[in-house]
């Protein structure tokens, strides 16, 4: 304070102005502090929501796939490892009829997978060749609708030298597009294209060529093996029971453990759960940022308590209990967290939309992130709780301040 | 009054100490997370390159398929032939070549059935691969001999990790209901899939799955690793002359290492990036603490300026303070991260299909320290600038 030759009146004006400046400065400072504290929570929540939205989007994509395949399907494979089953051929044609005869199974079809070079014009590409029985094609394309024809038709009983192509095989595999009527060679055998199929989300499937099973056997010398049997059940609700029955019948015939009957639902569930685990792990790592933000809240609250020691003393002097004081600071801390959670949720939603747009332009598949109400509600509750927990120690310190000491400062 | 002034000072210091501790703790949490995650990434990368080294840098793997159509099914395809092996051996620079036919089939042992990879090769092939190329090594027993049928050499995991009962030399395995006597056990290669392979003769294999002279892949050993890439290209060209363009792929162990290396780099980047978010928040905490610090020391700053300190001096002081906060947090964080990686090791060993050790490298620690100091400095810029801009007269007037 500058004293001395200044007039008394001017001096009191000076003091008021400085008190004001002090208050404004203090508030402005505390505003920066609060803003930075909230910013910490905002960053944490934004990261968590963005990551969780990607995880949800992936799980949503899985259920979309399941819908298109149908949840009334059973897939029979040979072997204990589902992934390797697609390249195996442990089943035989007789098994198809056996599966068909199981109670509850509507229809059963079998296909054989092979990997062979396809020649079109001058180019040759190794691709997946699917062998289908002519009597199964109608079931697969009309009844079960696991795959649908886009242009042309599927081959029927007795036809030879005809083939169908997946969308990618027709348009992307070779330099030129393949059309209906064109000729391709599989292992030197001639095939006329009579149908092009709709695209599925499975790239390998879409790059396949489908030829009559009898011909595939001739080409490769495989006698009666089958890679996979698809079955459709009449009652979706009992599909798991029926799958168990199918497995039981196969176990009876071949011995336990050779075959597996899995429902499309079960497959969807296991893929979904893998995605869920991944998003939990990533979300967990992002949550660490939230813990650090909580430390920031604690820091700010400690400072706040110190700065307002006098204020607290006054409160206690006029009758506030320790509990009242603690309550005030806990609520403040909780609000800091909640405020951060709200802004973070909004930002997180924004970023998830950006991710969806980016995915659309960079990836060949359409992928959407999904932000659910539960995510937002959970984030807000979580950030509020973090705020409160972070505020416990500072609030206790405020509560324990002796009014007499506090006022004296 | 003196006692109360002391109490007030102690109080202020205690508070500022709490503040500093919380701020440093934020950096510690951030850095330890990053370090432990990076150590996992490095450990995985190392175990992978160890395995590739086991194969040797003078090997080329030839497979049917190329680029877009290369997929899981290519590994159990059957488009290569015995003739191709001869063709490859005729190329200059190639020391030897050996082909295998791979399929997954159900294997039965004492009533239990497991599906695994079976590889079929001639006695000559196995000798080349085991003794000359040293792609695999025998632990016990031997591999198949010329003309033998119905015998099998098993990977190390088959012994006690695949079936409930242990499998030993002399035991009988059933593959597709055909009997095979175990005559040899291989040394562990390091990854679970290879270690549960079964090796039977090519004739037996062809009988099991059909196919007259087909092969799934061909291992090639070159005499000189310097021009291994051009030899790989030559192999592709020669075989594609016969099969058509884009039907053959070759991979050298170097390329394989590159591919897996880059996959891991991306993974580490993503996970590390997410962990860095907590460091970002810690930086915000440092900024907060520094702002408060500046406010509390306004008078102090006024005095400094009054006795001649420049704006730059003041800024420097606060920047150094925030840098030190970051650095201390970084040092403690590196130590904590190291401890975490040891803990991860204890849990991870045995859970993963490959031999693995989370490793904290010197580079990582340097990075951790540097990054934390950087975060400290950057977070301190705005508070330091505010301190620098304070007018001494007003600062001194502040109470």
mmCIF file with all atom_site columns, N, CA and C in Angstrom, chain A residues 18 22 29 32-33 36-37 43 47 79-80 84 87 114-115 124 126 204 256-258 282 288-289 292-293 295 299-300 302-303 306 408-409, chain B residues 4 8 15 19 22-23 29 33 65 69 71 73 76 78-79 104 106 108 113 115 243 245 247 277-278 281 284 288-289 292 295 386 397-398:
data_model
loop_
_atom_site.group_PDB
_atom_site.id
_atom_site.type_symbol
_atom_site.label_atom_id
_atom_site.label_alt_id
_atom_site.label_comp_id
_atom_site.label_asym_id
_atom_site.label_entity_id
_atom_site.label_seq_id
_atom_site.pdbx_PDB_ins_code
_atom_site.Cartn_x
_atom_site.Cartn_y
_atom_site.Cartn_z
_atom_site.occupancy
_atom_site.B_iso_or_equiv
_atom_site.pdbx_formal_charge
_atom_site.auth_seq_id
_atom_site.auth_comp_id
_atom_site.auth_asym_id
_atom_site.auth_atom_id
_atom_site.pdbx_PDB_model_num
ATOM 1   N N  . UNK A 1 18  ? -8.528  -1.481  -5.184  1.00 0.00 ? 18  UNK A N  1
ATOM 2   C CA . UNK A 1 18  ? -7.591  -2.609  -5.102  1.00 0.00 ? 18  UNK A CA 1
ATOM 3   C C  . UNK A 1 18  ? -8.270  -3.875  -4.611  1.00 0.00 ? 18  UNK A C  1
ATOM 4   N N  . UNK A 1 22  ? -8.339  -7.190  -6.513  1.00 0.00 ? 22  UNK A N  1
ATOM 5   C CA . UNK A 1 22  ? -7.938  -8.436  -5.862  1.00 0.00 ? 22  UNK A CA 1
ATOM 6   C C  . UNK A 1 22  ? -8.964  -9.537  -6.092  1.00 0.00 ? 22  UNK A C  1
ATOM 7   N N  . UNK A 1 29  ? -8.279  -15.988 -11.524 1.00 0.00 ? 29  UNK A N  1
ATOM 8   C CA . UNK A 1 29  ? -7.336  -17.081 -11.290 1.00 0.00 ? 29  UNK A CA 1
ATOM 9   C C  . UNK A 1 29  ? -8.091  -18.368 -11.003 1.00 0.00 ? 29  UNK A C  1
ATOM 10  N N  . UNK A 1 32  ? -9.464  -19.810 -14.116 1.00 0.00 ? 32  UNK A N  1
ATOM 11  C CA . UNK A 1 32  ? -8.505  -20.577 -14.918 1.00 0.00 ? 32  UNK A CA 1
ATOM 12  C C  . UNK A 1 32  ? -8.297  -21.933 -14.285 1.00 0.00 ? 32  UNK A C  1
ATOM 13  N N  . UNK A 1 33  ? -8.148  -21.932 -12.952 1.00 0.00 ? 33  UNK A N  1
ATOM 14  C CA . UNK A 1 33  ? -7.947  -23.188 -12.245 1.00 0.00 ? 33  UNK A CA 1
ATOM 15  C C  . UNK A 1 33  ? -9.101  -24.145 -12.497 1.00 0.00 ? 33  UNK A C  1
ATOM 16  N N  . UNK A 1 36  ? -9.057  -25.393 -16.110 1.00 0.00 ? 36  UNK A N  1
ATOM 17  C CA . UNK A 1 36  ? -8.054  -26.426 -16.352 1.00 0.00 ? 36  UNK A CA 1
ATOM 18  C C  . UNK A 1 36  ? -8.451  -27.735 -15.704 1.00 0.00 ? 36  UNK A C  1
ATOM 19  N N  . UNK A 1 37  ? -8.992  -27.661 -14.490 1.00 0.00 ? 37  UNK A N  1
ATOM 20  C CA . UNK A 1 37  ? -9.412  -28.886 -13.810 1.00 0.00 ? 37  UNK A CA 1
ATOM 21  C C  . UNK A 1 37  ? -10.486 -29.607 -14.617 1.00 0.00 ? 37  UNK A C  1
ATOM 22  N N  . UNK A 1 43  ? -10.972 -34.223 -21.269 1.00 0.00 ? 43  UNK A N  1
ATOM 23  C CA . UNK A 1 43  ? -10.086 -35.034 -22.111 1.00 0.00 ? 43  UNK A CA 1
ATOM 24  C C  . UNK A 1 43  ? -10.302 -36.515 -21.835 1.00 0.00 ? 43  UNK A C  1
ATOM 25  N N  . UNK A 1 47  ? -11.977 -39.248 -24.557 1.00 0.00 ? 47  UNK A N  1
ATOM 26  C CA . UNK A 1 47  ? -11.250 -40.426 -25.035 1.00 0.00 ? 47  UNK A CA 1
ATOM 27  C C  . UNK A 1 47  ? -12.062 -41.689 -24.793 1.00 0.00 ? 47  UNK A C  1
ATOM 28  N N  . UNK A 1 79  ? -13.557 -80.979 -36.529 1.00 0.00 ? 79  UNK A N  1
ATOM 29  C CA . UNK A 1 79  ? -12.372 -80.503 -35.836 1.00 0.00 ? 79  UNK A CA 1
ATOM 30  C C  . UNK A 1 79  ? -12.696 -79.610 -34.667 1.00 0.00 ? 79  UNK A C  1
ATOM 31  N N  . UNK A 1 80  ? -11.742 -79.483 -33.780 1.00 0.00 ? 80  UNK A N  1
ATOM 32  C CA . UNK A 1 80  ? -11.967 -78.725 -32.559 1.00 0.00 ? 80  UNK A CA 1
ATOM 33  C C  . UNK A 1 80  ? -11.643 -77.256 -32.736 1.00 0.00 ? 80  UNK A C  1
ATOM 34  N N  . UNK A 1 84  ? -9.598  -73.334 -38.341 1.00 0.00 ? 84  UNK A N  1
ATOM 35  C CA . UNK A 1 84  ? -8.948  -74.205 -39.308 1.00 0.00 ? 84  UNK A CA 1
ATOM 36  C C  . UNK A 1 84  ? -9.954  -75.045 -40.065 1.00 0.00 ? 84  UNK A C  1
ATOM 37  N N  . UNK A 1 87  ? -10.530 -74.576 -43.813 1.00 0.00 ? 87  UNK A N  1
ATOM 38  C CA . UNK A 1 87  ? -9.595  -75.055 -44.811 1.00 0.00 ? 87  UNK A CA 1
ATOM 39  C C  . UNK A 1 87  ? -9.520  -76.571 -44.781 1.00 0.00 ? 87  UNK A C  1
ATOM 40  N N  . UNK A 1 114 ? -11.914 -75.170 -51.766 1.00 0.00 ? 114 UNK A N  1
ATOM 41  C CA . UNK A 1 114 ? -10.574 -75.461 -52.266 1.00 0.00 ? 114 UNK A CA 1
ATOM 42  C C  . UNK A 1 114 ? -9.929  -74.142 -52.678 1.00 0.00 ? 114 UNK A C  1
ATOM 43  N N  . UNK A 1 115 ? -8.623  -74.176 -52.807 1.00 0.00 ? 115 UNK A N  1
ATOM 44  C CA . UNK A 1 115 ? -7.900  -72.966 -53.211 1.00 0.00 ? 115 UNK A CA 1
ATOM 45  C C  . UNK A 1 115 ? -7.224  -73.275 -54.532 1.00 0.00 ? 115 UNK A C  1
ATOM 46  N N  . UNK A 1 124 ? -4.194  -64.845 -64.189 1.00 0.00 ? 124 UNK A N  1
ATOM 47  C CA . UNK A 1 124 ? -4.518  -65.997 -63.363 1.00 0.00 ? 124 UNK A CA 1
ATOM 48  C C  . UNK A 1 124 ? -4.420  -65.587 -61.903 1.00 0.00 ? 124 UNK A C  1
ATOM 49  N N  . UNK A 1 126 ? -5.081  -66.889 -57.820 1.00 0.00 ? 126 UNK A N  1
ATOM 50  C CA . UNK A 1 126 ? -5.452  -67.966 -56.907 1.00 0.00 ? 126 UNK A CA 1
ATOM 51  C C  . UNK A 1 126 ? -6.634  -67.500 -56.087 1.00 0.00 ? 126 UNK A C  1
ATOM 52  N N  . UNK A 1 204 ? -13.328 -62.562 -48.503 1.00 0.00 ? 204 UNK A N  1
ATOM 53  C CA . UNK A 1 204 ? -12.877 -63.810 -49.099 1.00 0.00 ? 204 UNK A CA 1
ATOM 54  C C  . UNK A 1 204 ? -14.030 -64.511 -49.786 1.00 0.00 ? 204 UNK A C  1
ATOM 55  N N  . UNK A 1 256 ? -16.583 -89.316 -30.265 1.00 0.00 ? 256 UNK A N  1
ATOM 56  C CA . UNK A 1 256 ? -16.689 -87.964 -29.727 1.00 0.00 ? 256 UNK A CA 1
ATOM 57  C C  . UNK A 1 256 ? -15.571 -87.050 -30.163 1.00 0.00 ? 256 UNK A C  1
ATOM 58  N N  . UNK A 1 257 ? -15.909 -85.815 -30.341 1.00 0.00 ? 257 UNK A N  1
ATOM 59  C CA . UNK A 1 257 ? -14.883 -84.811 -30.534 1.00 0.00 ? 257 UNK A CA 1
ATOM 60  C C  . UNK A 1 257 ? -14.484 -84.556 -31.964 1.00 0.00 ? 257 UNK A C  1
ATOM 61  N N  . UNK A 1 258 ? -14.973 -85.370 -32.919 1.00 0.00 ? 258 UNK A N  1
ATOM 62  C CA . UNK A 1 258 ? -14.553 -85.148 -34.294 1.00 0.00 ? 258 UNK A CA 1
ATOM 63  C C  . UNK A 1 258 ? -15.256 -83.958 -34.902 1.00 0.00 ? 258 UNK A C  1
ATOM 64  N N  . UNK A 1 282 ? -9.097  -51.028 -24.057 1.00 0.00 ? 282 UNK A N  1
ATOM 65  C CA . UNK A 1 282 ? -8.715  -49.692 -24.502 1.00 0.00 ? 282 UNK A CA 1
ATOM 66  C C  . UNK A 1 282 ? -9.376  -48.624 -23.634 1.00 0.00 ? 282 UNK A C  1
ATOM 67  N N  . UNK A 1 288 ? -7.380  -44.342 -17.210 1.00 0.00 ? 288 UNK A N  1
ATOM 68  C CA . UNK A 1 288 ? -6.253  -43.910 -16.381 1.00 0.00 ? 288 UNK A CA 1
ATOM 69  C C  . UNK A 1 288 ? -6.138  -42.392 -16.449 1.00 0.00 ? 288 UNK A C  1
ATOM 70  N N  . UNK A 1 289 ? -6.452  -41.844 -17.631 1.00 0.00 ? 289 UNK A N  1
ATOM 71  C CA . UNK A 1 289 ? -6.419  -40.392 -17.775 1.00 0.00 ? 289 UNK A CA 1
ATOM 72  C C  . UNK A 1 289 ? -7.417  -39.762 -16.806 1.00 0.00 ? 289 UNK A C  1
ATOM 73  N N  . UNK A 1 292 ? -5.953  -39.460 -13.392 1.00 0.00 ? 292 UNK A N  1
ATOM 74  C CA . UNK A 1 292 ? -5.057  -38.310 -13.295 1.00 0.00 ? 292 UNK A CA 1
ATOM 75  C C  . UNK A 1 292 ? -5.879  -37.021 -13.198 1.00 0.00 ? 292 UNK A C  1
ATOM 76  N N  . UNK A 1 293 ? -6.970  -36.946 -13.942 1.00 0.00 ? 293 UNK A N  1
ATOM 77  C CA . UNK A 1 293 ? -7.825  -35.757 -13.867 1.00 0.00 ? 293 UNK A CA 1
ATOM 78  C C  . UNK A 1 293 ? -8.393  -35.605 -12.462 1.00 0.00 ? 293 UNK A C  1
ATOM 79  N N  . UNK A 1 295 ? -6.898  -36.423 -9.765  1.00 0.00 ? 295 UNK A N  1
ATOM 80  C CA . UNK A 1 295 ? -5.838  -35.823 -8.951  1.00 0.00 ? 295 UNK A CA 1
ATOM 81  C C  . UNK A 1 295 ? -5.844  -34.311 -9.134  1.00 0.00 ? 295 UNK A C  1
ATOM 82  N N  . UNK A 1 299 ? -6.231  -31.437 -6.310  1.00 0.00 ? 299 UNK A N  1
ATOM 83  C CA . UNK A 1 299 ? -5.284  -30.334 -6.239  1.00 0.00 ? 299 UNK A CA 1
ATOM 84  C C  . UNK A 1 299 ? -6.011  -28.993 -6.137  1.00 0.00 ? 299 UNK A C  1
ATOM 85  N N  . UNK A 1 300 ? -6.928  -28.797 -7.069  1.00 0.00 ? 300 UNK A N  1
ATOM 86  C CA . UNK A 1 300 ? -7.673  -27.544 -7.099  1.00 0.00 ? 300 UNK A CA 1
ATOM 87  C C  . UNK A 1 300 ? -8.465  -27.344 -5.812  1.00 0.00 ? 300 UNK A C  1
ATOM 88  N N  . UNK A 1 302 ? -7.822  -28.575 -2.823  1.00 0.00 ? 302 UNK A N  1
ATOM 89  C CA . UNK A 1 302 ? -6.923  -28.239 -1.720  1.00 0.00 ? 302 UNK A CA 1
ATOM 90  C C  . UNK A 1 302 ? -6.614  -26.753 -1.727  1.00 0.00 ? 302 UNK A C  1
ATOM 91  N N  . UNK A 1 303 ? -6.276  -26.256 -2.913  1.00 0.00 ? 303 UNK A N  1
ATOM 92  C CA . UNK A 1 303 ? -5.971  -24.831 -3.040  1.00 0.00 ? 303 UNK A CA 1
ATOM 93  C C  . UNK A 1 303 ? -7.174  -23.983 -2.639  1.00 0.00 ? 303 UNK A C  1
ATOM 94  N N  . UNK A 1 306 ? -7.608  -23.810 1.040   1.00 0.00 ? 306 UNK A N  1
ATOM 95  C CA . UNK A 1 306 ? -6.636  -22.911 1.649   1.00 0.00 ? 306 UNK A CA 1
ATOM 96  C C  . UNK A 1 306 ? -7.013  -21.461 1.441   1.00 0.00 ? 306 UNK A C  1
ATOM 97  N N  . UNK A 1 408 ? -8.676  -15.956 12.422  1.00 0.00 ? 408 UNK A N  1
ATOM 98  C CA . UNK A 1 408 ? -7.541  -15.123 12.752  1.00 0.00 ? 408 UNK A CA 1
ATOM 99  C C  . UNK A 1 408 ? -6.685  -14.823 11.529  1.00 0.00 ? 408 UNK A C  1
ATOM 100 N N  . UNK A 1 409 ? -6.817  -15.625 10.494  1.00 0.00 ? 409 UNK A N  1
ATOM 101 C CA . UNK A 1 409 ? -5.908  -15.439 9.344   1.00 0.00 ? 409 UNK A CA 1
ATOM 102 C C  . UNK A 1 409 ? -6.245  -14.238 8.500   1.00 0.00 ? 409 UNK A C  1
ATOM 103 N N  . UNK B 2 4   ? 2.023   -17.802 14.903  1.00 0.00 ? 4   UNK B N  1
ATOM 104 C CA . UNK B 2 4   ? 0.992   -17.915 13.873  1.00 0.00 ? 4   UNK B CA 1
ATOM 105 C C  . UNK B 2 4   ? 1.562   -17.675 12.481  1.00 0.00 ? 4   UNK B C  1
ATOM 106 N N  . UNK B 2 8   ? 1.273   -20.202 9.540   1.00 0.00 ? 8   UNK B N  1
ATOM 107 C CA . UNK B 2 8   ? 0.754   -19.863 8.207   1.00 0.00 ? 8   UNK B CA 1
ATOM 108 C C  . UNK B 2 8   ? 1.735   -20.287 7.129   1.00 0.00 ? 8   UNK B C  1
ATOM 109 N N  . UNK B 2 15  ? 0.579   -26.983 1.988   1.00 0.00 ? 15  UNK B N  1
ATOM 110 C CA . UNK B 2 15  ? -0.386  -27.012 0.884   1.00 0.00 ? 15  UNK B CA 1
ATOM 111 C C  . UNK B 2 15  ? 0.330   -27.100 -0.457  1.00 0.00 ? 15  UNK B C  1
ATOM 112 N N  . UNK B 2 19  ? 0.092   -29.906 -3.265  1.00 0.00 ? 19  UNK B N  1
ATOM 113 C CA . UNK B 2 19  ? -0.134  -29.560 -4.657  1.00 0.00 ? 19  UNK B CA 1
ATOM 114 C C  . UNK B 2 19  ? 0.925   -30.170 -5.556  1.00 0.00 ? 19  UNK B C  1
ATOM 115 N N  . UNK B 2 22  ? 0.620   -34.003 -5.767  1.00 0.00 ? 22  UNK B N  1
ATOM 116 C CA . UNK B 2 22  ? -0.474  -34.442 -6.640  1.00 0.00 ? 22  UNK B CA 1
ATOM 117 C C  . UNK B 2 22  ? -0.115  -34.240 -8.108  1.00 0.00 ? 22  UNK B C  1
ATOM 118 N N  . UNK B 2 23  ? 0.527   -33.097 -8.382  1.00 0.00 ? 23  UNK B N  1
ATOM 119 C CA . UNK B 2 23  ? 0.890   -32.814 -9.770  1.00 0.00 ? 23  UNK B CA 1
ATOM 120 C C  . UNK B 2 23  ? 1.895   -33.842 -10.281 1.00 0.00 ? 23  UNK B C  1
ATOM 121 N N  . UNK B 2 29  ? 1.748   -41.467 -12.938 1.00 0.00 ? 29  UNK B N  1
ATOM 122 C CA . UNK B 2 29  ? 0.747   -42.404 -13.461 1.00 0.00 ? 29  UNK B CA 1
ATOM 123 C C  . UNK B 2 29  ? 0.839   -42.484 -14.980 1.00 0.00 ? 29  UNK B C  1
ATOM 124 N N  . UNK B 2 33  ? 2.279   -45.877 -17.033 1.00 0.00 ? 33  UNK B N  1
ATOM 125 C CA . UNK B 2 33  ? 1.391   -46.579 -17.964 1.00 0.00 ? 33  UNK B CA 1
ATOM 126 C C  . UNK B 2 33  ? 2.065   -46.741 -19.311 1.00 0.00 ? 33  UNK B C  1
ATOM 127 N N  . UNK B 2 65  ? -0.571  -68.142 -54.649 1.00 0.00 ? 65  UNK B N  1
ATOM 128 C CA . UNK B 2 65  ? -1.394  -66.996 -54.266 1.00 0.00 ? 65  UNK B CA 1
ATOM 129 C C  . UNK B 2 65  ? -0.586  -65.726 -54.335 1.00 0.00 ? 65  UNK B C  1
ATOM 130 N N  . UNK B 2 69  ? -5.268  -62.098 -53.090 1.00 0.00 ? 69  UNK B N  1
ATOM 131 C CA . UNK B 2 69  ? -5.922  -63.365 -52.810 1.00 0.00 ? 69  UNK B CA 1
ATOM 132 C C  . UNK B 2 69  ? -5.171  -64.202 -51.803 1.00 0.00 ? 69  UNK B C  1
ATOM 133 N N  . UNK B 2 71  ? -4.438  -65.564 -48.440 1.00 0.00 ? 71  UNK B N  1
ATOM 134 C CA . UNK B 2 71  ? -5.279  -65.630 -47.248 1.00 0.00 ? 71  UNK B CA 1
ATOM 135 C C  . UNK B 2 71  ? -4.934  -66.890 -46.480 1.00 0.00 ? 71  UNK B C  1
ATOM 136 N N  . UNK B 2 73  ? -6.367  -69.603 -46.435 1.00 0.00 ? 73  UNK B N  1
ATOM 137 C CA . UNK B 2 73  ? -6.511  -70.826 -47.201 1.00 0.00 ? 73  UNK B CA 1
ATOM 138 C C  . UNK B 2 73  ? -5.290  -71.108 -48.043 1.00 0.00 ? 73  UNK B C  1
ATOM 139 N N  . UNK B 2 76  ? -2.970  -73.879 -46.735 1.00 0.00 ? 76  UNK B N  1
ATOM 140 C CA . UNK B 2 76  ? -3.290  -75.293 -46.916 1.00 0.00 ? 76  UNK B CA 1
ATOM 141 C C  . UNK B 2 76  ? -3.777  -75.534 -48.326 1.00 0.00 ? 76  UNK B C  1
ATOM 142 N N  . UNK B 2 78  ? -3.023  -76.371 -52.388 1.00 0.00 ? 78  UNK B N  1
ATOM 143 C CA . UNK B 2 78  ? -2.270  -77.497 -52.915 1.00 0.00 ? 78  UNK B CA 1
ATOM 144 C C  . UNK B 2 78  ? -1.989  -77.287 -54.377 1.00 0.00 ? 78  UNK B C  1
ATOM 145 N N  . UNK B 2 79  ? -1.529  -76.109 -54.733 1.00 0.00 ? 79  UNK B N  1
ATOM 146 C CA . UNK B 2 79  ? -1.354  -75.859 -56.146 1.00 0.00 ? 79  UNK B CA 1
ATOM 147 C C  . UNK B 2 79  ? 0.075   -76.015 -56.619 1.00 0.00 ? 79  UNK B C  1
ATOM 148 N N  . UNK B 2 104 ? -5.205  -79.437 -42.257 1.00 0.00 ? 104 UNK B N  1
ATOM 149 C CA . UNK B 2 104 ? -5.633  -79.631 -40.874 1.00 0.00 ? 104 UNK B CA 1
ATOM 150 C C  . UNK B 2 104 ? -6.531  -80.848 -40.845 1.00 0.00 ? 104 UNK B C  1
ATOM 151 N N  . UNK B 2 106 ? -8.260  -84.124 -38.087 1.00 0.00 ? 106 UNK B N  1
ATOM 152 C CA . UNK B 2 106 ? -8.469  -84.557 -36.698 1.00 0.00 ? 106 UNK B CA 1
ATOM 153 C C  . UNK B 2 106 ? -7.507  -85.689 -36.340 1.00 0.00 ? 106 UNK B C  1
ATOM 154 N N  . UNK B 2 108 ? -6.546  -88.482 -33.314 1.00 0.00 ? 108 UNK B N  1
ATOM 155 C CA . UNK B 2 108 ? -7.130  -89.132 -32.140 1.00 0.00 ? 108 UNK B CA 1
ATOM 156 C C  . UNK B 2 108 ? -6.046  -89.817 -31.331 1.00 0.00 ? 108 UNK B C  1
ATOM 157 N N  . UNK B 2 113 ? -9.912  -86.384 -29.335 1.00 0.00 ? 113 UNK B N  1
ATOM 158 C CA . UNK B 2 113 ? -9.703  -85.912 -30.709 1.00 0.00 ? 113 UNK B CA 1
ATOM 159 C C  . UNK B 2 113 ? -9.362  -84.431 -30.729 1.00 0.00 ? 113 UNK B C  1
ATOM 160 N N  . UNK B 2 115 ? -7.983  -81.355 -33.562 1.00 0.00 ? 115 UNK B N  1
ATOM 161 C CA . UNK B 2 115 ? -7.644  -81.051 -34.945 1.00 0.00 ? 115 UNK B CA 1
ATOM 162 C C  . UNK B 2 115 ? -6.421  -80.165 -34.976 1.00 0.00 ? 115 UNK B C  1
ATOM 163 N N  . UNK B 2 243 ? 2.391   -71.016 -64.344 1.00 0.00 ? 243 UNK B N  1
ATOM 164 C CA . UNK B 2 243 ? 1.042   -70.941 -63.778 1.00 0.00 ? 243 UNK B CA 1
ATOM 165 C C  . UNK B 2 243 ? 0.275   -69.710 -64.202 1.00 0.00 ? 243 UNK B C  1
ATOM 166 N N  . UNK B 2 245 ? 0.345   -65.156 -64.431 1.00 0.00 ? 245 UNK B N  1
ATOM 167 C CA . UNK B 2 245 ? 0.767   -64.016 -63.617 1.00 0.00 ? 245 UNK B CA 1
ATOM 168 C C  . UNK B 2 245 ? 0.079   -63.986 -62.267 1.00 0.00 ? 245 UNK B C  1
ATOM 169 N N  . UNK B 2 247 ? 0.299   -65.622 -59.586 1.00 0.00 ? 247 UNK B N  1
ATOM 170 C CA . UNK B 2 247 ? -0.193  -66.818 -58.917 1.00 0.00 ? 247 UNK B CA 1
ATOM 171 C C  . UNK B 2 247 ? 0.748   -67.311 -57.836 1.00 0.00 ? 247 UNK B C  1
ATOM 172 N N  . UNK B 2 277 ? -2.759  -40.061 -23.381 1.00 0.00 ? 277 UNK B N  1
ATOM 173 C CA . UNK B 2 277 ? -3.826  -39.131 -23.032 1.00 0.00 ? 277 UNK B CA 1
ATOM 174 C C  . UNK B 2 277 ? -3.732  -38.779 -21.555 1.00 0.00 ? 277 UNK B C  1
ATOM 175 N N  . UNK B 2 278 ? -3.360  -39.782 -20.742 1.00 0.00 ? 278 UNK B N  1
ATOM 176 C CA . UNK B 2 278 ? -3.255  -39.486 -19.311 1.00 0.00 ? 278 UNK B CA 1
ATOM 177 C C  . UNK B 2 278 ? -2.102  -38.521 -19.054 1.00 0.00 ? 278 UNK B C  1
ATOM 178 N N  . UNK B 2 281 ? -3.436  -35.077 -19.668 1.00 0.00 ? 281 UNK B N  1
ATOM 179 C CA . UNK B 2 281 ? -4.191  -34.581 -18.522 1.00 0.00 ? 281 UNK B CA 1
ATOM 180 C C  . UNK B 2 281 ? -3.236  -34.160 -17.404 1.00 0.00 ? 281 UNK B C  1
ATOM 181 N N  . UNK B 2 284 ? -2.034  -30.811 -18.061 1.00 0.00 ? 284 UNK B N  1
ATOM 182 C CA . UNK B 2 284 ? -3.035  -29.805 -17.676 1.00 0.00 ? 284 UNK B CA 1
ATOM 183 C C  . UNK B 2 284 ? -2.938  -29.533 -16.182 1.00 0.00 ? 284 UNK B C  1
ATOM 184 N N  . UNK B 2 288 ? -2.146  -26.044 -14.204 1.00 0.00 ? 288 UNK B N  1
ATOM 185 C CA . UNK B 2 288 ? -2.991  -25.567 -13.110 1.00 0.00 ? 288 UNK B CA 1
ATOM 186 C C  . UNK B 2 288 ? -2.149  -25.168 -11.900 1.00 0.00 ? 288 UNK B C  1
ATOM 187 N N  . UNK B 2 289 ? -1.291  -26.116 -11.493 1.00 0.00 ? 289 UNK B N  1
ATOM 188 C CA . UNK B 2 289 ? -0.445  -25.849 -10.328 1.00 0.00 ? 289 UNK B CA 1
ATOM 189 C C  . UNK B 2 289 ? 0.423   -24.629 -10.537 1.00 0.00 ? 289 UNK B C  1
ATOM 190 N N  . UNK B 2 292 ? -1.544  -21.381 -10.165 1.00 0.00 ? 292 UNK B N  1
ATOM 191 C CA . UNK B 2 292 ? -1.762  -21.093 -8.744  1.00 0.00 ? 292 UNK B CA 1
ATOM 192 C C  . UNK B 2 292 ? -0.478  -20.570 -8.121  1.00 0.00 ? 292 UNK B C  1
ATOM 193 N N  . UNK B 2 295 ? 0.151   -17.016 -8.987  1.00 0.00 ? 295 UNK B N  1
ATOM 194 C CA . UNK B 2 295 ? -0.727  -16.122 -8.227  1.00 0.00 ? 295 UNK B CA 1
ATOM 195 C C  . UNK B 2 295 ? -0.255  -15.954 -6.800  1.00 0.00 ? 295 UNK B C  1
ATOM 196 N N  . UNK B 2 386 ? 2.498   -15.416 -17.950 1.00 0.00 ? 386 UNK B N  1
ATOM 197 C CA . UNK B 2 386 ? 1.713   -14.526 -17.095 1.00 0.00 ? 386 UNK B CA 1
ATOM 198 C C  . UNK B 2 386 ? 2.600   -13.935 -16.006 1.00 0.00 ? 386 UNK B C  1
ATOM 199 N N  . UNK B 2 397 ? 2.140   -4.237  -4.810  1.00 0.00 ? 397 UNK B N  1
ATOM 200 C CA . UNK B 2 397 ? 0.985   -3.712  -4.087  1.00 0.00 ? 397 UNK B CA 1
ATOM 201 C C  . UNK B 2 397 ? 0.089   -4.858  -3.643  1.00 0.00 ? 397 UNK B C  1
ATOM 202 N N  . UNK B 2 398 ? 0.240   -6.008  -4.254  1.00 0.00 ? 398 UNK B N  1
ATOM 203 C CA . UNK B 2 398 ? -0.635  -7.162  -3.998  1.00 0.00 ? 398 UNK B CA 1
ATOM 204 C C  . UNK B 2 398 ? -0.363  -7.752  -2.635  1.00 0.00 ? 398 UNK B C  1
#
